[in-house]
Amino acid sequence: MMRIVNAGKKYGELEVLHGVSVRIDDGDFIIVRGKSGSGKSTLLKIIGGVLPPDEGKILWNGVDICRYKESEMVKWRRSSLGFVFQSPELIPYLSAKENAALPMIYNGCPRRSALIRAGKLLKMVGLSERMNHYPAELSGGEAQRCAIARSLGNMPSMLLCDEPSGALDPLGAKSVMKLLKMVNQYRKTVIVVTHDPAWEAFGNRVWDLSEGRLTER
Amino acid sequence: MKHHKRVVFLTSFGISVAIACMLSVRFLSDGVKSSLNSEMEKMGSSVSVLQVKRPDGIPADFADILLNSGTVSFISPRTVEFLESGDETYTVYGVNSSFFEMCGLKLSSGSFFSDRADDHELCVIGSKVKTSRNIILIGKTYYRVSGVLEEENYDLNGSYDNAVLIPNRYPHPSEFLFTCAYSEDDELIRNILHEYLTDSEYEIRKNAEFSESVNTVARLMTKVLSFISGISLFVSLSGLVSVTYITGINRKREWGIRKSCGAGRKEIICQLLIESGMISIIGFLFGAANSLLITAVFSYLLEMEFVFQAGVLLKTGLLSAIMGMTAGIVPAWNASGKSIADCIDT
C-alpha cells in the first residue's frame, strides 16, 4: 500500500504538482487523466521513485521512499515496481524473450530460469510465436505486450503505465487494456496515465489532474 | 556490442594493429637473439681474436710460442686476401689445421689439410667456389682441393661458402684466432704478448664479449621498438575510451530501460566495462594471430629461428584486457549516473 502525503513538485518557477495527497490500495486500477502539462507523468515518476518530490512524502508500507539510498531504491524498484512506457522501450539487440527476462536477471534469477519464465509470460500475453523475434520484427501492439510481460517479470505489486496505448491503433490499444485488466485481477495495482477516455471503463478509480491539483471522481 | 558491430570492428582493428606490432617486435627480436646465440655457440664462444696493429705483424711461429706456453688449446693465424676468378670474387684465408676445429667447420666431401709440409699446396674450398679439375691458382701457386665445406659454414666474418682456405703462407700475419685452455688465462696471454708487443700494438676480441654486446644492442632495440609500439597501443586505447564514451551517450535510452528493469549503477558499469574489455580482447586475439603470422613469415624469409613465448602472449592479453577495462571506467561511471527520467523522455 502506498500513501502520497502533500506532495509538490516545481520545475523552476512552474509548479507542476501542488499538495497532492492520496492513498493507493493493493489491487487498485487507477486511471490518471488530465491535459498535457497537467503533471500526470510527473506524478507517475514521483510514485515510481524516479523523481523526488520537492515537498511531501511518499510512503510505501509506512516507509518514506524519498529517504531511500540509491541501492535501496534499486532494490525496491526491482521487487515492487513494473514500468510500461508510451513506446515499448525494448532493447533492440535482444530478442523478445531476452527483453522480458531482463528484470528477473537483474533481480538475481539465474539466466536459464529467467528465460523459461519470460517464455511463460510472453505466452500469457499472446506472444508464444514471437519469443525469439527481435523488437524490429514485432508490431507496435506486440512490442507493447512484450513490454508488459517484461514489467511483470518479478511479480511487482504495482504497475506504472505512462500512455501505454498512446502509440497503438484502436485494436492494439484494446488488447493492451484487456491485458492490464487481467494483470489487475491478480491483485496487482495498476496506474495508467492516459488521454484516452476509453480507459475509464477499465479502472476502479479515476484521478483528474488539473493545474497541479488532483481530484478523484 | 551486437548493435555496434562496425564501431567494435574498427576499434578492435586499431588495437589489433598495435598488439601485432608489439608482439612481432618482441618475437622477432627474440628470434634474432636466439639465432645469433646459437650461431655463436656453433662458432665457439670461447674463440678469441688477436689483432696485431703493427704494420709488419708478428712472426708466424708466435702461434707455437703461445701453444707451448700451455695457455691456449688451439691457435691459428688468419690472413685474408681476395681472388678474382671469372665473375666471382673469393676470399682466401691463410690458416693452419687448428682453424677448422676452432670454427667448427664441416666438410661435405674430402678432408682438411694438415700442418705437415707436404700438405702446403692443398686447400679447402667453400660450397660455391668453382674450380677447374680441383685445382685453383692463387698468386703463383697451384693448390689442389683436398675438401669441400658444407653449405652455410660461417663465423663473425661471414659465410665460408665463397672462401678458399689455404695453409698460411705469410711469415708475419697480423691476426690470430685462439681458444684459451682456461678462462682465467687471459692475463697470462697478455704477459706473454707484452714481451713482443706494447699495449697499443694489439687488441684481443672475444666472441663471447661480441655475443654479449650483440645481445645488449638487441635488448635495447627491443625496448625502444616495444616502447614505440606501446605508444600506438596507448593511442588505440584512447580511441577505445572515446568509443566507449560516445557509445555510453548514444545508448542513453538503453540505460534508462535497463534501470527501469531494475539495473543499478553497478550493473550498468559492469556491462560497459565488460564490453570495453571484450573489444580490447578481440583486438588482442586478432593482433596476436597476426603477430604470429608476421613472425613466422619474417623468420622464414630471414632464415632465423621462430621464437614463440606463451608467457609474453598471456601477459599482453592480460594487459590489453586490463587497459581495455580501464578505458571504460569514466564512460561507464558517467552512463550509470543518469536517472531513468534523464534517459527516457516519458
XYZ file of C-alpha atoms in Angstrom:
563
model
C 0.000 0.000 0.000
C 1.221 3.485 -0.874
C 0.313 6.873 0.563
C 1.216 10.164 -1.007
C 1.184 12.930 1.551
C 1.076 16.558 0.457
C 3.454 16.016 -2.469
C 4.538 19.014 -4.517
C 6.913 19.493 -7.443
C 8.221 22.570 -9.236
C 10.238 22.864 -12.442
C 11.906 26.200 -11.871
C 9.098 28.679 -11.239
C 6.454 26.360 -12.703
C 4.503 24.470 -10.064
C 3.560 21.131 -11.616
C 2.111 19.393 -8.559
C 0.659 21.044 -5.516
C -0.332 19.385 -2.249
C -1.208 16.020 -3.721
C -2.405 13.613 -1.035
C -3.836 10.275 -1.967
C -3.889 6.638 -0.895
C -3.283 3.692 -3.241
C -4.530 0.298 -2.129
C -3.408 -3.123 -3.343
C -5.423 -4.201 -6.381
C -6.471 -0.660 -7.402
C -6.758 0.057 -11.130
C -6.257 3.810 -11.322
C -6.702 5.929 -14.415
C -4.923 9.282 -14.267
C -6.328 11.856 -16.656
C -5.540 15.431 -17.416
C -4.489 17.831 -20.130
C -0.950 17.936 -21.484
C 1.335 19.572 -18.933
C -1.073 18.917 -16.067
C 1.582 16.885 -14.203
C 0.360 13.316 -14.905
C 3.752 11.956 -15.937
C 5.477 13.865 -13.112
C 3.108 12.228 -10.612
C 3.879 8.812 -12.087
C 7.622 9.460 -11.850
C 7.246 10.510 -8.233
C 5.243 7.365 -7.436
C 7.961 5.261 -9.118
C 10.773 6.964 -7.218
C 12.250 8.249 -10.473
C 11.793 11.894 -9.446
C 11.904 13.032 -5.821
C 9.084 15.424 -4.798
C 10.140 18.889 -3.655
C 7.840 18.588 -0.685
C 5.707 15.930 0.978
C 6.231 12.222 1.493
C 5.738 9.034 -0.500
C 5.080 6.248 1.968
C 5.404 2.626 0.887
C 4.001 0.390 3.594
C 4.685 3.243 6.024
C 8.287 3.923 4.919
C 9.158 7.147 3.078
C 10.813 6.050 -0.188
C 12.314 9.534 -0.621
C 14.727 8.644 2.165
C 15.923 5.504 0.428
C 19.588 5.341 -0.570
C 20.236 4.600 -4.232
C 20.856 0.891 -3.571
C 17.622 0.610 -1.509
C 15.701 2.400 -4.267
C 17.070 -0.050 -6.872
C 16.094 -2.972 -4.656
C 12.600 -1.577 -4.087
C 12.104 -0.871 -7.782
C 13.218 -4.402 -8.684
C 10.842 -6.148 -6.314
C 7.821 -3.852 -6.220
C 7.514 -1.895 -9.476
C 6.941 -2.527 -13.126
C 7.179 0.222 -15.737
C 5.336 0.422 -19.059
C 6.105 3.451 -21.240
C 4.279 5.040 -24.156
C 6.651 3.395 -26.639
C 7.587 -0.170 -25.741
C 11.240 0.700 -24.978
C 12.629 -2.728 -25.788
C 16.374 -3.213 -26.214
C 16.767 -3.613 -29.989
C 19.541 -6.229 -29.989
C 17.801 -8.573 -27.536
C 15.028 -10.958 -28.546
C 11.517 -10.621 -27.078
C 12.302 -13.397 -24.611
C 15.633 -11.844 -23.577
C 13.949 -8.464 -23.129
C 11.253 -9.999 -20.963
C 13.864 -11.813 -18.871
C 15.874 -8.665 -18.015
C 14.151 -7.685 -14.720
C 14.434 -11.245 -13.416
C 18.135 -11.421 -14.299
C 18.748 -8.104 -12.511
C 16.837 -9.485 -9.528
C 19.331 -12.346 -9.243
C 17.380 -15.076 -11.032
C 19.670 -17.454 -12.993
C 19.603 -16.619 -16.713
C 18.213 -20.002 -17.718
C 15.311 -19.890 -15.278
C 14.645 -16.248 -16.182
C 14.373 -17.157 -19.855
C 11.991 -20.030 -19.102
C 9.793 -17.743 -17.008
C 9.977 -14.985 -19.636
C 8.728 -17.537 -22.161
C 5.705 -18.269 -19.942
C 4.943 -14.550 -19.530
C 5.162 -13.993 -23.290
C 2.781 -16.918 -23.769
C 0.418 -15.296 -21.283
C 0.388 -12.030 -23.277
C -0.148 -13.940 -26.526
C 3.359 -13.812 -27.954
C 4.212 -17.512 -27.853
C 5.043 -17.432 -31.576
C 7.208 -14.346 -31.304
C 9.542 -15.215 -28.434
C 12.717 -15.299 -30.476
C 11.866 -12.307 -32.624
C 13.707 -9.030 -32.242
C 11.796 -5.789 -31.474
C 12.134 -4.601 -35.073
C 10.229 -7.727 -36.146
C 7.251 -7.077 -33.800
C 4.249 -4.860 -34.488
C 3.578 -1.904 -32.156
C 0.920 -3.835 -30.216
C 3.104 -6.930 -29.926
C 6.070 -4.874 -28.732
C 3.899 -3.178 -26.109
C 2.582 -6.577 -24.923
C 6.188 -7.731 -24.699
C 6.956 -4.644 -22.567
C 4.017 -5.528 -20.294
C 5.291 -9.104 -19.992
C 8.700 -7.681 -19.074
C 7.208 -5.420 -16.394
C 5.576 -8.489 -14.778
C 8.835 -10.470 -14.542
C 9.404 -10.056 -10.824
C 5.677 -10.172 -9.924
C 5.678 -6.499 -8.825
C 2.856 -5.264 -6.648
C 2.456 -2.065 -8.687
C 2.499 -1.441 -12.434
C 3.084 2.135 -13.610
C 1.949 2.733 -17.173
C 2.560 6.015 -18.982
C 0.280 6.258 -22.020
C 0.629 2.507 -22.713
C -1.704 2.666 -25.710
C -0.600 6.095 -26.935
C 1.284 4.765 -29.919
C -1.139 1.950 -30.811
C -4.090 1.580 -33.171
C -7.531 1.036 -31.540
C -7.240 -2.754 -31.823
C -3.782 -2.811 -30.280
C -4.924 -0.394 -27.560
C -7.862 -2.651 -26.704
C -5.635 -5.713 -26.350
C -3.294 -3.789 -24.003
C -6.269 -2.618 -21.913
C -7.573 -6.167 -21.579
C -4.124 -7.404 -20.677
C -3.662 -4.842 -17.920
C -7.142 -5.619 -16.593
C -6.142 -9.284 -16.443
C -2.977 -8.358 -14.537
C -5.069 -6.263 -12.148
C -7.242 -9.293 -11.399
C -4.191 -10.890 -9.716
C -4.429 -8.048 -7.093
C -1.703 -6.057 -8.760
C -2.098 -2.292 -8.528
C -2.159 -0.730 -11.987
C -1.800 3.020 -12.508
C -2.362 4.223 -16.063
C -1.669 7.770 -17.214
C -3.672 8.389 -20.380
C -5.542 10.813 -22.590
C -7.784 8.077 -23.923
C -11.283 8.158 -22.301
C -11.776 4.501 -23.302
C -9.540 3.504 -20.353
C -12.023 4.795 -17.788
C -14.189 1.715 -18.255
C -11.307 -0.487 -17.042
C -10.307 1.443 -13.908
C -11.969 1.290 -10.489
C -10.660 4.789 -9.698
C -10.170 7.832 -11.928
C -7.922 10.750 -10.943
C -8.157 14.080 -12.681
C -5.133 16.339 -12.620
C -5.612 19.977 -13.361
C -3.152 22.813 -12.657
C -1.159 20.542 -10.369
C -4.120 19.566 -8.206
C -5.544 16.055 -8.017
C -9.218 15.309 -7.697
C -10.784 11.861 -7.616
C -14.012 11.168 -9.444
C 28.234 -4.862 -28.907
C 25.913 -6.724 -31.269
C 24.330 -3.386 -32.056
C 27.580 -1.578 -32.814
C 29.425 -4.118 -34.921
C 31.145 -1.545 -37.125
C 32.396 0.516 -34.189
C 33.555 -2.634 -32.401
C 35.318 -3.827 -35.554
C 37.143 -0.540 -36.183
C 38.221 -0.116 -32.565
C 39.358 -3.734 -32.296
C 41.226 -3.329 -35.570
C 43.189 -0.350 -34.179
C 44.068 -2.320 -31.063
C 44.973 -5.418 -33.080
C 47.436 -3.428 -35.213
C 49.159 -2.084 -32.114
C 49.234 -5.518 -30.456
C 50.536 -7.133 -33.661
C 53.356 -4.545 -33.812
C 54.266 -5.044 -30.157
C 54.289 -8.819 -30.255
C 56.012 -9.062 -33.656
C 58.820 -6.794 -32.458
C 59.201 -8.905 -29.361
C 59.101 -12.294 -31.111
C 61.349 -11.171 -33.978
C 63.983 -9.702 -31.688
C 63.862 -12.863 -29.570
C 64.350 -14.815 -32.798
C 67.332 -12.647 -33.791
C 68.900 -13.051 -30.354
C 68.308 -16.776 -30.322
C 69.706 -17.211 -33.845
C 72.778 -15.134 -33.024
C 73.383 -17.017 -29.809
C 73.103 -20.383 -31.481
C 75.486 -19.260 -34.224
C 77.901 -18.004 -31.591
C 77.568 -21.371 -29.929
C 78.403 -23.089 -33.217
C 81.370 -20.798 -33.835
C 82.544 -21.404 -30.334
C 82.025 -18.588 -27.925
C 85.429 -19.375 -26.409
C 87.236 -18.272 -29.590
C 89.210 -15.029 -29.263
C 90.838 -12.923 -31.958
C 94.261 -11.381 -31.508
C 94.634 -8.389 -33.809
C 98.176 -7.059 -34.191
C 98.231 -3.394 -35.124
C 101.930 -3.262 -36.030
C 102.398 -2.837 -39.802
C 104.798 -5.764 -40.032
C 102.633 -8.108 -37.903
C 104.426 -10.683 -35.760
C 106.249 -13.887 -36.707
C 104.005 -16.829 -37.581
C 105.851 -19.035 -35.112
C 104.364 -16.878 -32.366
C 101.475 -19.364 -32.535
C 103.875 -22.101 -31.372
C 105.119 -19.932 -28.510
C 101.578 -19.483 -27.177
C 100.700 -23.123 -27.770
C 103.823 -24.305 -25.937
C 103.090 -21.978 -23.010
C 100.016 -24.110 -22.235
C 97.733 -21.085 -22.072
C 95.943 -21.783 -25.351
C 94.470 -25.040 -26.577
C 94.157 -24.049 -30.256
C 95.704 -21.205 -32.220
C 95.801 -20.340 -35.887
C 96.974 -17.343 -37.879
C 94.375 -15.917 -40.226
C 95.421 -13.870 -43.226
C 92.905 -12.559 -45.706
C 93.313 -11.859 -49.435
C 90.928 -11.834 -52.356
C 90.955 -13.873 -55.526
C 89.270 -12.778 -58.743
C 88.175 -15.783 -60.772
C 85.984 -15.047 -63.766
C 82.965 -13.136 -62.480
C 83.467 -14.369 -58.941
C 85.498 -12.954 -56.078
C 86.637 -15.429 -53.467
C 88.070 -14.727 -50.037
C 91.288 -16.585 -49.397
C 92.082 -17.315 -45.756
C 95.565 -18.388 -44.738
C 95.151 -20.627 -41.695
C 96.524 -23.747 -40.034
C 94.742 -27.002 -39.225
C 93.576 -25.797 -35.767
C 91.358 -23.259 -37.500
C 88.911 -25.924 -38.735
C 88.218 -27.264 -35.271
C 88.081 -23.846 -33.603
C 85.496 -22.568 -36.078
C 83.571 -25.848 -36.163
C 83.800 -26.127 -39.955
C 82.285 -29.227 -41.524
C 83.122 -30.916 -44.839
C 80.684 -32.259 -47.345
C 83.484 -34.194 -49.080
C 87.249 -34.807 -48.829
C 89.413 -33.917 -45.876
C 91.085 -30.944 -44.211
C 94.769 -30.290 -44.806
C 97.260 -30.834 -42.013
C 100.193 -28.687 -40.903
C 102.654 -31.084 -42.470
C 105.000 -29.646 -45.082
C 103.742 -31.989 -47.797
C 100.214 -30.534 -47.428
C 101.291 -26.963 -48.143
C 99.730 -26.963 -51.624
C 96.341 -28.275 -50.538
C 93.269 -26.155 -49.955
C 89.715 -26.461 -48.634
C 87.041 -24.615 -50.570
C 83.518 -23.327 -49.805
C 80.464 -24.930 -51.387
C 80.084 -22.191 -54.033
C 83.705 -21.988 -55.178
C 84.238 -23.139 -58.782
C 87.484 -24.871 -59.707
C 88.978 -26.388 -62.768
C 89.735 -30.061 -62.168
C 90.027 -29.441 -58.445
C 92.960 -27.118 -58.979
C 92.906 -23.420 -58.059
C 95.598 -20.820 -58.813
C 96.323 -18.312 -56.054
C 99.168 -15.910 -56.800
C 101.720 -18.070 -58.496
C 100.894 -21.248 -56.638
C 98.520 -24.016 -57.725
C 96.512 -25.520 -54.889
C 94.782 -28.877 -55.075
C 91.366 -29.109 -53.382
C 91.512 -31.582 -50.501
C 87.981 -30.945 -49.197
C 84.755 -29.041 -49.851
C 82.902 -27.362 -46.985
C 79.225 -27.942 -46.263
C 76.902 -25.084 -47.130
C 76.270 -22.357 -44.561
C 79.507 -22.634 -42.633
C 80.069 -19.145 -41.305
C 81.545 -17.111 -38.476
C 81.636 -13.453 -37.466
C 83.404 -12.592 -40.739
C 80.547 -14.060 -42.740
C 79.863 -17.150 -44.808
C 82.565 -19.588 -45.918
C 80.549 -20.564 -48.995
C 82.792 -18.364 -51.186
C 86.001 -18.927 -49.220
C 89.212 -20.716 -50.053
C 91.207 -21.910 -47.057
C 94.910 -22.449 -47.685
C 97.853 -23.120 -45.347
C 99.151 -19.766 -44.134
C 101.933 -18.564 -46.369
C 102.728 -15.235 -44.732
C 105.665 -15.129 -42.302
C 104.226 -12.155 -40.328
C 100.436 -12.453 -40.003
C 98.573 -9.683 -38.207
C 95.659 -11.813 -36.941
C 95.468 -14.966 -34.821
C 92.459 -16.937 -33.672
C 92.844 -18.849 -30.432
C 90.952 -20.555 -27.651
C 92.160 -20.298 -24.072
C 92.879 -23.508 -22.236
C 91.316 -21.951 -19.131
C 89.113 -18.884 -18.919
C 91.445 -17.238 -16.362
C 94.426 -17.467 -18.742
C 93.748 -14.048 -20.267
C 96.270 -12.323 -18.031
C 98.936 -14.942 -18.781
C 98.464 -14.451 -22.517
C 98.789 -10.692 -22.118
C 102.022 -11.177 -20.132
C 103.476 -13.253 -22.969
C 102.280 -10.711 -25.552
C 103.979 -7.877 -23.612
C 107.342 -9.445 -24.380
C 106.718 -8.809 -28.089
C 104.141 -6.019 -28.305
C 103.157 -2.880 -26.408
C 99.546 -2.372 -25.223
C 98.702 -0.165 -28.200
C 100.065 -2.693 -30.710
C 97.467 -5.375 -30.160
C 93.835 -5.950 -29.325
C 92.092 -9.107 -28.142
C 88.421 -9.523 -29.080
C 86.376 -12.357 -27.629
C 83.417 -13.906 -29.394
C 81.623 -14.148 -26.042
C 82.025 -10.403 -25.496
C 80.802 -9.758 -29.015
C 77.844 -12.048 -28.383
C 77.051 -10.175 -25.162
C 77.258 -6.792 -26.855
C 75.008 -8.023 -29.693
C 72.525 -9.221 -27.067
C 72.704 -5.874 -25.269
C 72.018 -3.988 -28.504
C 69.180 -6.399 -29.365
C 67.666 -5.948 -25.895
C 67.890 -2.168 -26.212
C 66.359 -2.224 -29.674
C 63.535 -4.448 -28.401
C 62.833 -1.998 -25.595
C 62.855 1.026 -27.915
C 60.634 -0.640 -30.519
C 58.290 -2.045 -27.850
C 58.002 1.442 -26.390
C 57.088 2.855 -29.810
C 54.529 0.074 -30.343
C 53.301 0.706 -26.786
C 52.553 4.297 -27.818
C 50.419 3.010 -30.705
C 48.591 0.726 -28.232
C 48.026 3.721 -25.991
C 46.671 5.726 -28.950
C 44.292 2.931 -29.961
C 43.135 2.613 -26.357
C 42.446 6.351 -26.326
C 40.204 5.575 -29.308
C 38.516 2.926 -27.190
C 37.892 5.497 -24.430
C 36.170 7.849 -26.881
C 34.205 4.996 -28.481
C 33.009 3.787 -25.069
C 32.214 7.362 -24.101
C 30.184 8.059 -27.245
C 28.512 4.643 -27.035
C 27.600 5.421 -23.431
C 25.920 8.651 -24.533
C 24.246 7.178 -27.628
C 22.793 4.327 -25.628
C 21.252 6.620 -23.023
C 17.808 5.204 -23.735
C 19.074 1.674 -23.159
C 20.433 2.622 -19.739
C 17.027 4.088 -18.871
C 15.293 0.881 -19.963
C 17.729 -1.240 -18.000
C 17.308 0.930 -14.915
C 13.530 0.714 -15.190
C 14.005 -3.066 -15.314
C 15.901 -2.949 -12.014
C 19.509 -2.398 -13.079
C 21.553 -0.438 -10.579
C 24.657 1.628 -11.184
C 26.843 -1.443 -10.612
C 25.142 -3.456 -13.379
C 25.473 -0.635 -15.942
C 29.148 -0.086 -15.047
C 29.849 -3.836 -15.234
C 28.183 -4.088 -18.634
C 30.201 -1.213 -20.138
C 33.468 -2.410 -18.581
C 32.905 -5.934 -19.908
C 32.120 -4.507 -23.349
C 35.254 -2.327 -23.476
C 37.326 -5.228 -22.104
C 35.854 -7.520 -24.771
C 36.663 -5.058 -27.576
C 40.218 -4.925 -26.295
C 40.449 -8.735 -26.036
C 39.061 -9.182 -29.560
C 41.726 -6.706 -30.738
C 44.356 -8.660 -28.823
C 43.294 -12.008 -30.320
C 43.478 -10.677 -33.880
C 46.725 -8.859 -33.093
C 48.291 -11.963 -31.542
C 47.298 -14.109 -34.525
C 48.716 -11.511 -36.920
C 51.925 -11.184 -34.932
C 52.474 -14.957 -35.105
C 51.890 -14.847 -38.844
C 54.247 -11.879 -39.327
C 56.916 -13.502 -37.147
C 56.607 -16.816 -38.996
C 56.900 -15.117 -42.406
C 59.888 -12.958 -41.412
C 61.596 -15.864 -39.664
C 61.235 -17.887 -42.853
C 62.403 -15.068 -45.149
C 65.340 -14.051 -42.937
C 66.218 -17.686 -42.156
C 66.197 -17.232 -38.423
C 64.635 -19.094 -35.536
C 60.898 -18.712 -34.871
C 60.632 -17.920 -31.192
C 57.166 -18.018 -29.624
C 56.709 -17.286 -25.936
C 53.315 -18.176 -24.495
C 54.111 -16.165 -21.351
C 54.591 -12.945 -23.347
C 51.328 -13.623 -25.167
C 49.435 -14.199 -21.905
C 50.900 -11.094 -20.266
C 49.990 -8.952 -23.297
C 46.459 -10.406 -23.309
C 46.041 -9.625 -19.637
C 47.482 -6.145 -20.122
C 45.154 -5.342 -23.013
C 42.103 -6.637 -21.077
C 43.033 -4.512 -18.061
C 43.763 -1.457 -20.216
C 40.511 -2.003 -22.126
C 38.519 -2.150 -18.920
C 40.378 0.857 -17.540
C 39.461 2.741 -20.715
C 35.795 2.078 -19.929
C 35.784 3.296 -16.322
C 34.989 7.001 -16.836
C 32.415 6.490 -19.627
C 30.750 3.712 -17.598
C 30.643 5.883 -14.500
C 29.028 8.731 -16.457
C 26.495 6.473 -18.191
C 25.475 4.784 -14.950
C 24.911 8.104 -13.175
C 21.906 9.065 -15.304
C 18.415 8.595 -13.831
C 15.551 6.871 -15.664
C 13.945 10.292 -16.180
C 17.178 11.602 -17.783
C 17.372 8.633 -20.129
C 13.753 8.061 -21.134
C 11.619 11.042 -22.045
C 8.325 9.711 -20.709
